[in-house]
Short mmCIF file of C-alpha atoms in Angstrom, two decimals:
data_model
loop_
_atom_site.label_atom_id
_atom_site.label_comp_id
_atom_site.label_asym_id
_atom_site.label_seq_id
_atom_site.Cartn_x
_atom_site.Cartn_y
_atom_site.Cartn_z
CA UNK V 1 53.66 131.50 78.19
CA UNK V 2 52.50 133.16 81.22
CA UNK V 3 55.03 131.39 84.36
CA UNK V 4 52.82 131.64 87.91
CA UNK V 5 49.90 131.70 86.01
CA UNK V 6 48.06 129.78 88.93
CA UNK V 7 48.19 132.99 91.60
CA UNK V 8 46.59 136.11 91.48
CA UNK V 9 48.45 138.56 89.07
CA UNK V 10 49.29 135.78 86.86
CA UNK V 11 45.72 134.24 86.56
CA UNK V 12 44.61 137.63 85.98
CA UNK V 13 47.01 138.66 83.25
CA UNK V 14 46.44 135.12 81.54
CA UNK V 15 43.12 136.48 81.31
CA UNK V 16 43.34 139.27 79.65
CA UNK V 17 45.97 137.64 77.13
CA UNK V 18 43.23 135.15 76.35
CA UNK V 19 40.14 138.46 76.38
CA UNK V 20 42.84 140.18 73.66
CA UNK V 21 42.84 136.72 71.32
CA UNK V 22 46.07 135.59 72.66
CA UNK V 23 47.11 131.74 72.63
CA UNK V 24 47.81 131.01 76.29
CA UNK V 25 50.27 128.24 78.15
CA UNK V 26 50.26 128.74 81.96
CA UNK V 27 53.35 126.91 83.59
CA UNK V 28 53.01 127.02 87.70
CA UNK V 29 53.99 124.18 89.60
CA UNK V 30 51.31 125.33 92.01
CA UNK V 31 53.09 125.39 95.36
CA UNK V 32 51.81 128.78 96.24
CA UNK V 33 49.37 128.84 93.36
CA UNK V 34 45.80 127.45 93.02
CA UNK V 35 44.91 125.23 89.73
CA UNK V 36 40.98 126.77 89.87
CA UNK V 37 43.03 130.09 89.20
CA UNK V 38 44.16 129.31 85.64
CA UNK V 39 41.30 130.56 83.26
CA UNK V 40 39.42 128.72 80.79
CA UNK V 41 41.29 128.11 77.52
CA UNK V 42 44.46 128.59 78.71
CA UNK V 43 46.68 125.19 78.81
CA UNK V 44 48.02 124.54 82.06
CA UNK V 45 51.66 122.22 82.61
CA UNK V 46 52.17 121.59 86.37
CA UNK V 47 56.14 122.39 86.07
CA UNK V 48 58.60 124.90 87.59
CA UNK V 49 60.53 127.19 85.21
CA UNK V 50 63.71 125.47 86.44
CA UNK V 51 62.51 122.27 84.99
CA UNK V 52 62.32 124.32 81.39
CA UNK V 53 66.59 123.28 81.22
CA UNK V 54 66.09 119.85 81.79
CA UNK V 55 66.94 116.87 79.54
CA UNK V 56 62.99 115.53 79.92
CA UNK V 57 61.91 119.04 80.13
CA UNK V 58 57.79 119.39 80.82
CA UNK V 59 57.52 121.91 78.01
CA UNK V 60 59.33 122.43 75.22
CA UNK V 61 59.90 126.19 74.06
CA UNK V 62 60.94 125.40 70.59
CA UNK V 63 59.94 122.84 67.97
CA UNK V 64 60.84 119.38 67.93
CA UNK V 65 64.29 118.76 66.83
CA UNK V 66 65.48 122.89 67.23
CA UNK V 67 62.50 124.09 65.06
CA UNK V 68 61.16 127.34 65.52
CA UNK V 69 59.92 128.89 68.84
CA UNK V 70 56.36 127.93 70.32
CA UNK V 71 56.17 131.08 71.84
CA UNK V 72 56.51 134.64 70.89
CA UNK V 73 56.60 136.10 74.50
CA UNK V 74 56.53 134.89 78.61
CA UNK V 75 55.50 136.57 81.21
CA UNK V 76 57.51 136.04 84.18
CA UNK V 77 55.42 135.47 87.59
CA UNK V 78 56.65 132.62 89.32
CA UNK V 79 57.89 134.28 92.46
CA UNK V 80 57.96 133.30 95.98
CA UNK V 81 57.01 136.87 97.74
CA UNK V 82 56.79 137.16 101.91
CA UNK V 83 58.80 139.77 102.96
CA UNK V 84 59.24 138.43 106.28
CA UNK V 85 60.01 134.86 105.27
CA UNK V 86 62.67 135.78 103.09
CA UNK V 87 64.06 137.34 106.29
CA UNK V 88 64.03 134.23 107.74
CA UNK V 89 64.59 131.93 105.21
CA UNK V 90 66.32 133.79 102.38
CA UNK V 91 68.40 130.90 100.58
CA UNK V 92 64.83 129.65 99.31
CA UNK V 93 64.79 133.07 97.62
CA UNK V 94 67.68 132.83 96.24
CA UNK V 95 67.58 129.40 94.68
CA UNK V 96 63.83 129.79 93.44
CA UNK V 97 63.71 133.64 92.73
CA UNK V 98 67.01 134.16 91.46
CA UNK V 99 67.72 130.49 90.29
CA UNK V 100 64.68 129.80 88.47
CA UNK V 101 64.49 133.05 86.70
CA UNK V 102 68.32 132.13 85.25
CA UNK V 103 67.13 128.83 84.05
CA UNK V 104 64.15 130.91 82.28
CA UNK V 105 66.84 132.90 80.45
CA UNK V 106 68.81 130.07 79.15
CA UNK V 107 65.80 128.67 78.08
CA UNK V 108 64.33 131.35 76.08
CA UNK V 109 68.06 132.14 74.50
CA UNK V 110 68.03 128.26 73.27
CA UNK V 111 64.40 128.33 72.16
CA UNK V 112 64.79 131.67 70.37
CA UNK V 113 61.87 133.22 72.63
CA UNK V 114 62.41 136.80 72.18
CA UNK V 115 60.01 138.61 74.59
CA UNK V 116 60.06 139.03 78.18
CA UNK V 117 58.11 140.86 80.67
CA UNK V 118 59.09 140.38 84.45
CA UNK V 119 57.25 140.89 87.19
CA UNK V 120 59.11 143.01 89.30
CA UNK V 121 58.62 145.17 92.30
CA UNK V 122 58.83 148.56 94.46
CA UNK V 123 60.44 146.61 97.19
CA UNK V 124 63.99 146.89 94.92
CA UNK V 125 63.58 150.44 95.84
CA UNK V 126 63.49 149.73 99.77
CA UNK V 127 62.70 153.24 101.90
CA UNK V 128 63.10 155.65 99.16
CA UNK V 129 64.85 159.43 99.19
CA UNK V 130 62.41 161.11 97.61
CA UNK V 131 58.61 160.99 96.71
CA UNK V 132 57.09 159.86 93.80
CA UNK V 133 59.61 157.26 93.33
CA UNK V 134 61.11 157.05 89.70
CA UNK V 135 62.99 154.48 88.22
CA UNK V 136 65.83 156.26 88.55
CA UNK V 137 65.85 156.87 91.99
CA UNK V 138 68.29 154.58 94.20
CA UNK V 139 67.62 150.99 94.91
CA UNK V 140 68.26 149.28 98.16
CA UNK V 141 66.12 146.67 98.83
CA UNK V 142 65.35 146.41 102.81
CA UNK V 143 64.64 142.10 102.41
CA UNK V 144 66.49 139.23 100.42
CA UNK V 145 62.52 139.31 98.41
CA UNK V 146 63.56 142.97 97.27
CA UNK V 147 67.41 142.25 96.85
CA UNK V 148 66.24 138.73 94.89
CA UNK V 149 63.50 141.10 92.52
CA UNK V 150 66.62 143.15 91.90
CA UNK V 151 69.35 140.86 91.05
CA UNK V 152 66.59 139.28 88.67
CA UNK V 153 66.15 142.74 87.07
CA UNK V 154 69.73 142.64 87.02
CA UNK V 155 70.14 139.51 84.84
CA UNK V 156 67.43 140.33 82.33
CA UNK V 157 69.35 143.34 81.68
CA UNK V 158 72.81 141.99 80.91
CA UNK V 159 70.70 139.28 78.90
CA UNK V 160 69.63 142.32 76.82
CA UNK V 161 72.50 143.72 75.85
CA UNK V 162 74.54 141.04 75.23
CA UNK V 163 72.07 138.63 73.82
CA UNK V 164 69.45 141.16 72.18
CA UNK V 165 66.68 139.99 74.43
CA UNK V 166 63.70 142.55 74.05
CA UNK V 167 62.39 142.80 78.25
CA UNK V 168 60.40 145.07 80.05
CA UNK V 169 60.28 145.00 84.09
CA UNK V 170 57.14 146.06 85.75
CA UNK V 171 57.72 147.41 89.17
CA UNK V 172 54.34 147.60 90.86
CA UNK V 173 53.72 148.98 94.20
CA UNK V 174 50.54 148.05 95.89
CA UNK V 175 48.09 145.78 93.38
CA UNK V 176 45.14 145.04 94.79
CA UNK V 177 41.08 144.45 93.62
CA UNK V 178 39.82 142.04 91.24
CA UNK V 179 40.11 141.29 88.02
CA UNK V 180 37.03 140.46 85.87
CA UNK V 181 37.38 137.96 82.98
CA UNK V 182 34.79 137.90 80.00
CA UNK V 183 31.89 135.84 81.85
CA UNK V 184 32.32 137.04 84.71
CA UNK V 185 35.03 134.97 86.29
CA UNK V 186 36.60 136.87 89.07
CA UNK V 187 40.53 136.61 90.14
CA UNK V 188 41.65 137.72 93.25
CA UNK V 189 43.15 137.71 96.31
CA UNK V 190 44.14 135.07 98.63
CA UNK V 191 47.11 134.76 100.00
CA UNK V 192 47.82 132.30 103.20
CA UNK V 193 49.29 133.85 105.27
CA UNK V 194 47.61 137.27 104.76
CA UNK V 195 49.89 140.02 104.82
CA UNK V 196 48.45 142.74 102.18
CA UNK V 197 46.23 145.53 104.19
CA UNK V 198 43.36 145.60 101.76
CA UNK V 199 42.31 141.65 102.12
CA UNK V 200 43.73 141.63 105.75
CA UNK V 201 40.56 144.38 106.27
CA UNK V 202 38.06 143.07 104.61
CA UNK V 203 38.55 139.44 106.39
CA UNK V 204 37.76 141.68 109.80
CA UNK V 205 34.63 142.98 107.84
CA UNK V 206 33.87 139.03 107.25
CA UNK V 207 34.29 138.43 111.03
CA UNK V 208 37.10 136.42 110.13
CA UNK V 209 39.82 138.66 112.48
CA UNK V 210 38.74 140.07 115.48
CA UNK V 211 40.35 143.54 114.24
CA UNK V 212 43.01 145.29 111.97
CA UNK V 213 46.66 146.39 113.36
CA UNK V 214 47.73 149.86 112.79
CA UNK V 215 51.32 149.75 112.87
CA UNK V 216 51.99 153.76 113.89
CA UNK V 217 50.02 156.63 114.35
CA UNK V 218 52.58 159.39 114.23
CA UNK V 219 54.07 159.19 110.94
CA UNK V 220 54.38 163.16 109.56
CA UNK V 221 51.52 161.92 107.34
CA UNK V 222 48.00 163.99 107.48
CA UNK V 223 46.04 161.22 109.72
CA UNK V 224 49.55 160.28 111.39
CA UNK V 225 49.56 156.42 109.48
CA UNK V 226 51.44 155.28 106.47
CA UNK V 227 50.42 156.13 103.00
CA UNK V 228 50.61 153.65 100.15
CA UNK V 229 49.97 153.39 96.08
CA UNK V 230 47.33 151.17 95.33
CA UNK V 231 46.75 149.63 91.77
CA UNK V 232 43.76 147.54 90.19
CA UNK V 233 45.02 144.42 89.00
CA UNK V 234 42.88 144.63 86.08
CA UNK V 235 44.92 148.70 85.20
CA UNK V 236 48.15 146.23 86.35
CA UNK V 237 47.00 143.30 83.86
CA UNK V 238 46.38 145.70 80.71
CA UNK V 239 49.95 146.88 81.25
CA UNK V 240 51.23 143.82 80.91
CA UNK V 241 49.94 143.68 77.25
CA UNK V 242 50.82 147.23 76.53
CA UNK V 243 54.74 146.25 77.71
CA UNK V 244 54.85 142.96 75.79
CA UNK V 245 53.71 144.64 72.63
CA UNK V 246 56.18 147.33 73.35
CA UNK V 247 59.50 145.46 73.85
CA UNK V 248 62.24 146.05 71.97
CA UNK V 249 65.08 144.36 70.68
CA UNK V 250 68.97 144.92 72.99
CA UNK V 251 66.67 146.97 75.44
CA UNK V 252 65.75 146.60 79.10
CA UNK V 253 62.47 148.92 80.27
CA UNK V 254 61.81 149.69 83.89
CA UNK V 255 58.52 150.83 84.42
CA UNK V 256 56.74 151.55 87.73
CA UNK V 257 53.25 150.78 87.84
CA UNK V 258 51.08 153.02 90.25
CA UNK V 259 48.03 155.57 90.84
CA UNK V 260 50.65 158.03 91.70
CA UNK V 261 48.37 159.17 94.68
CA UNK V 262 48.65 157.44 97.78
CA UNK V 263 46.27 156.29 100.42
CA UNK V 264 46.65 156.29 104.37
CA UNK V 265 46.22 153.07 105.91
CA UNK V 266 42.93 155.24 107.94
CA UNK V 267 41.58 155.73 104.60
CA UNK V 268 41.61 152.60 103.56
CA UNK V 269 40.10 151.03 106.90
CA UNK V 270 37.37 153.76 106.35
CA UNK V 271 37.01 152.97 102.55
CA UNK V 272 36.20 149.34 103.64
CA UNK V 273 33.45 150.58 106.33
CA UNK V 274 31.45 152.59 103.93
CA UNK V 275 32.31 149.80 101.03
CA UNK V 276 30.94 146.91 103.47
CA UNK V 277 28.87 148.62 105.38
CA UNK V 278 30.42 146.66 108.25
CA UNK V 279 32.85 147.97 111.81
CA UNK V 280 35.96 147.44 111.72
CA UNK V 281 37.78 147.14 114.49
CA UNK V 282 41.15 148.44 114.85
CA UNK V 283 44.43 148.30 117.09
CA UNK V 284 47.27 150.18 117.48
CA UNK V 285 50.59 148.47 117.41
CA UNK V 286 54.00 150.06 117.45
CA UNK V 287 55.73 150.91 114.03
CA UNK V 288 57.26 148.23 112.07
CA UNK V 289 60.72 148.78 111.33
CA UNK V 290 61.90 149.93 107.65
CA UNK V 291 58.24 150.55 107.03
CA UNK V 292 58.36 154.04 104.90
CA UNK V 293 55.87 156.92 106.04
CA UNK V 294 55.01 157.46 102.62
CA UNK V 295 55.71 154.96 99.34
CA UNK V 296 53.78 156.62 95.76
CA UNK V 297 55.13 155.50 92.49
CA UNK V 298 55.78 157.91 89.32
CA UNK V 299 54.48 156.02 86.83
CA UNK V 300 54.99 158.90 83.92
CA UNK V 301 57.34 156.53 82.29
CA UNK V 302 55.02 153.71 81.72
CA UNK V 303 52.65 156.59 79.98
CA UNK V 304 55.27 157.89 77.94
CA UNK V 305 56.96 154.10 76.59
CA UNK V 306 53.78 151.93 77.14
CA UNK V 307 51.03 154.41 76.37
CA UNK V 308 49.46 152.88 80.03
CA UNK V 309 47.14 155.04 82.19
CA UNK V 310 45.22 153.60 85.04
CA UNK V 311 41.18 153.11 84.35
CA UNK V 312 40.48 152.69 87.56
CA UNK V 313 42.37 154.52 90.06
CA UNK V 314 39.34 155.11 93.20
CA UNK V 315 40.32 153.62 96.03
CA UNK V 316 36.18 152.64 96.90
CA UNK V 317 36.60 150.72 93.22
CA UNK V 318 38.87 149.03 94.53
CA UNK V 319 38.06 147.50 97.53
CA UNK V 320 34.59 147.21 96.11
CA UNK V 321 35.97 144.50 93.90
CA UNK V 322 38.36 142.76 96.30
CA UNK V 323 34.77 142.62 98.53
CA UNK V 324 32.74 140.53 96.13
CA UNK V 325 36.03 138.09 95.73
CA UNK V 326 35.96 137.68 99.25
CA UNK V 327 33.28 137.16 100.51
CA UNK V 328 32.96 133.72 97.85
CA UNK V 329 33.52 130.76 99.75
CA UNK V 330 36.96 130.08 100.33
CA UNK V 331 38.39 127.66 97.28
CA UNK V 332 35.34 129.04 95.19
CA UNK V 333 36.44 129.96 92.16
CA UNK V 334 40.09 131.62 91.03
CA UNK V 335 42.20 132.48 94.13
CA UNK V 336 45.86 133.35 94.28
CA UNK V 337 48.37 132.29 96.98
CA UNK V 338 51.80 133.39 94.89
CA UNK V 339 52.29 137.00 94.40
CA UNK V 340 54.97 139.25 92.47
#
C-alpha cells in the first residue's frame, strides 16, 4: 500500500513497485494529490489514512473477520508539506501529519502489516552544525512541517521497539526530475503554490514568471548563493524498494537520501539556460531567514544498509527531465501537488 500515492514521490514510487512486479493499492484522498498521477495497474481508494481506524473503514488491511494481512508493506507519503504554511497554520500539521500517521500505526499493529517505510525529511535537521549532514547529527527542525516529520519519526521508532515493527525513514533533501515509468509515462512536478527552485525556474523558461528570486548573494559560498543536494526521484524511488526489502524486525533505520554534492542556486539557474536554451531572468531579494548557506546530505549510510547509490546524480539530467514534464500541458498526464 503506497499512502499519497496521487502526488509526485508517491506516484513515482508506485511505479516502480508495479515496474519490479509488485501488487500495488494507492490510498490518497487527493486533496493535494492528482488522480491522473496514480499509474496504471495500481488500485486506487479515495480515503485518508485516518479513515484506516474507522468502524466502516475504506480499506481493510487484514482479511475479513481478522484473517491474515492484505499487505506485506506501506509506504508512507501522505504528507501535507509547505514550509511556510505550517508557519502559519501549524495545527493542520499536527492533526494530519502527526495524527494521521498514528492512526497508520494502529492500523498496521491490528492488521499485522509488518513493513514500513516513511517518508521523511532533511527539514528535521533544520540549519545544521556541520556539513555533510549525517543522521546523527542534531535535529532541530526550524517549522512545525520539520518538527511534525520528526515527531512522526519519533513514533515509528517507539512502535519498533516495543511492538517489533520493521521501519525504515528516508530523509531526502532536495528530490527533484522526473520519473519515467515502463511506457513512457512521466511523473513529476507540480506543486500549486510553487515553492521548489528547480520547477519555480523552469516556469520562467516557459514565460510563465517574469523572473526567478535570488534570495542572497553573499553567502561564504563560491558564487555568494545557497548551495543545495539535489536527488532524481527516479535514484529516490529505487531506494524506496531497496529500504522496504531491507527492513528489519524491532529496528528503526534513518537513512538520508542525497548526491552528497551540492549545487548553488547560480548553477542551477545556469543549468536551466543551457538545458532550455531559454533567458532567465533573475532578481535579487534579501536573504530568507533560517535559510542555511550550505545543506548536502551524507548518504554513506543508505550505501552501507540499503546497498543504494544514486544513477543519476548530474544536475543537467536532472533538470533535463523536470523540462519535458513541464512543458506538457498543465493537467496532462501524472502531476503531483503533495510532497514529502
Amino acid at each position: 500500500m503506497v499512502t499519497g500515492g496521487a502526488g509526485y514521490v508517491g506516484s513515482a514510487v508506485a511505479a516502480r513497485l508495479l515496474a519490479a512486479g509488485h501488487r500495488v493499492t494507492v490510498l490518497d484522498d487527493l486533496s493535494t494529490g492528482h488522480r491522473a498521477a496514480v499509474p496504471a495497474g495500481a488500485e486506487f481508494v479515495e480515503a485518508r489514512v485516518q479513515d484506516l481506524t474507522a468502524p466502516d473503514a475504506p480499506l481493510r488491511l487484514a482479511g475479513a473477520g481478522g484473517g491474515p494481512p492484505r499487505f506485506d508493506g506501506v509506504l508512507h507519503f501522505a504528507a501535507f508539506s509547505q514550509v511556510g504554511e505550517s508557519v502559519a497554520d501549524p495545527e493542520k500539521y499536527w492533526r494530519n501529519n502527526v495524527g494521521g500517521t498514528m492512526e497508520l500505526l494502529t492500523a498496521l499493529r491490528a492488521s499485522g502489516v509488518r513493513r514500513l517505510v516513511f517518508s521523511s525529511t532533511a527539514a528535521c535537521y533544520g540549519e545544521p552544525e556541520s556539513i555533510p549532514v549525517t543522521e546523527t547529527g542534531r535535529t532541530a527542525p526550524t517549522s512545525p512541517y520539520g518538527a511534525s516529520k520528526l515527531a512522526v519519526d519519533q513514533m515509528i521508532a517507539g512502535e519498533c521497539a516495543a511492538h517489533g515493527l520493521a521501519a525504515v525513514s528516508l530523509r531526502y533533501f532536495n528530490v527533484a526530475g522526473a520519473h519515467r515509468a515502463p511506457g513512457g509515462t512521466l511523473h513529476g512536478e507540480r506543486h500549486d503554490p510553487e515553492s521548489h527552485l528547480i520547477p519555480l525556474v523552469l516556469q520562467v523558461a516557459l514565460g510563465r514568471r517574469e523572473s526567478v528570486a535570488v534570495y542572497g548573494e553573499d553567502y561564504p559560498t563560491p558564487d555568494g548563493t545557497c548551495v543545495r543536494d539535489y536527488i532524481h526521484v527516479s535514484d529516490l524511488a529505487e531506494a524506496h524498494l531497496l529500504a522496504l526489502e531491507s527492513a528489519v524486525p524491532g529496528e528503526h533505520l534513518v537513512c538520508n537520501l542525497g548526491n552528497g554534492n551540492g549545487f548553488s542556486v547560480r548553477e542551477v539557474i545556469e543549468t536551466v539556460r543551457r538545458v532550455t536554451g531559454r533567458p532567465v531572468p533573475v532578481r535579487a531579494a534579501p536573504r530568507r531567514p533560517g535559510d542555511p548557506a550550505v545543506l548536502v546530505a551524507s548518504a554513506e549510510r543508505a550505501r552501507h544498509r540499503l546497498g543504494w547509490k544514486p544513477a543519476r546524480p548530474e544536475l543537467a539530467g536532472i533538470v533535463a527531465d523536470a523540462w519535458e514534464f513541464a512543458r506538457r500541458p498543465a493537467g496532462d498526464g501524472p502531476a503531483d501537488g503533495t510532497g514529502a
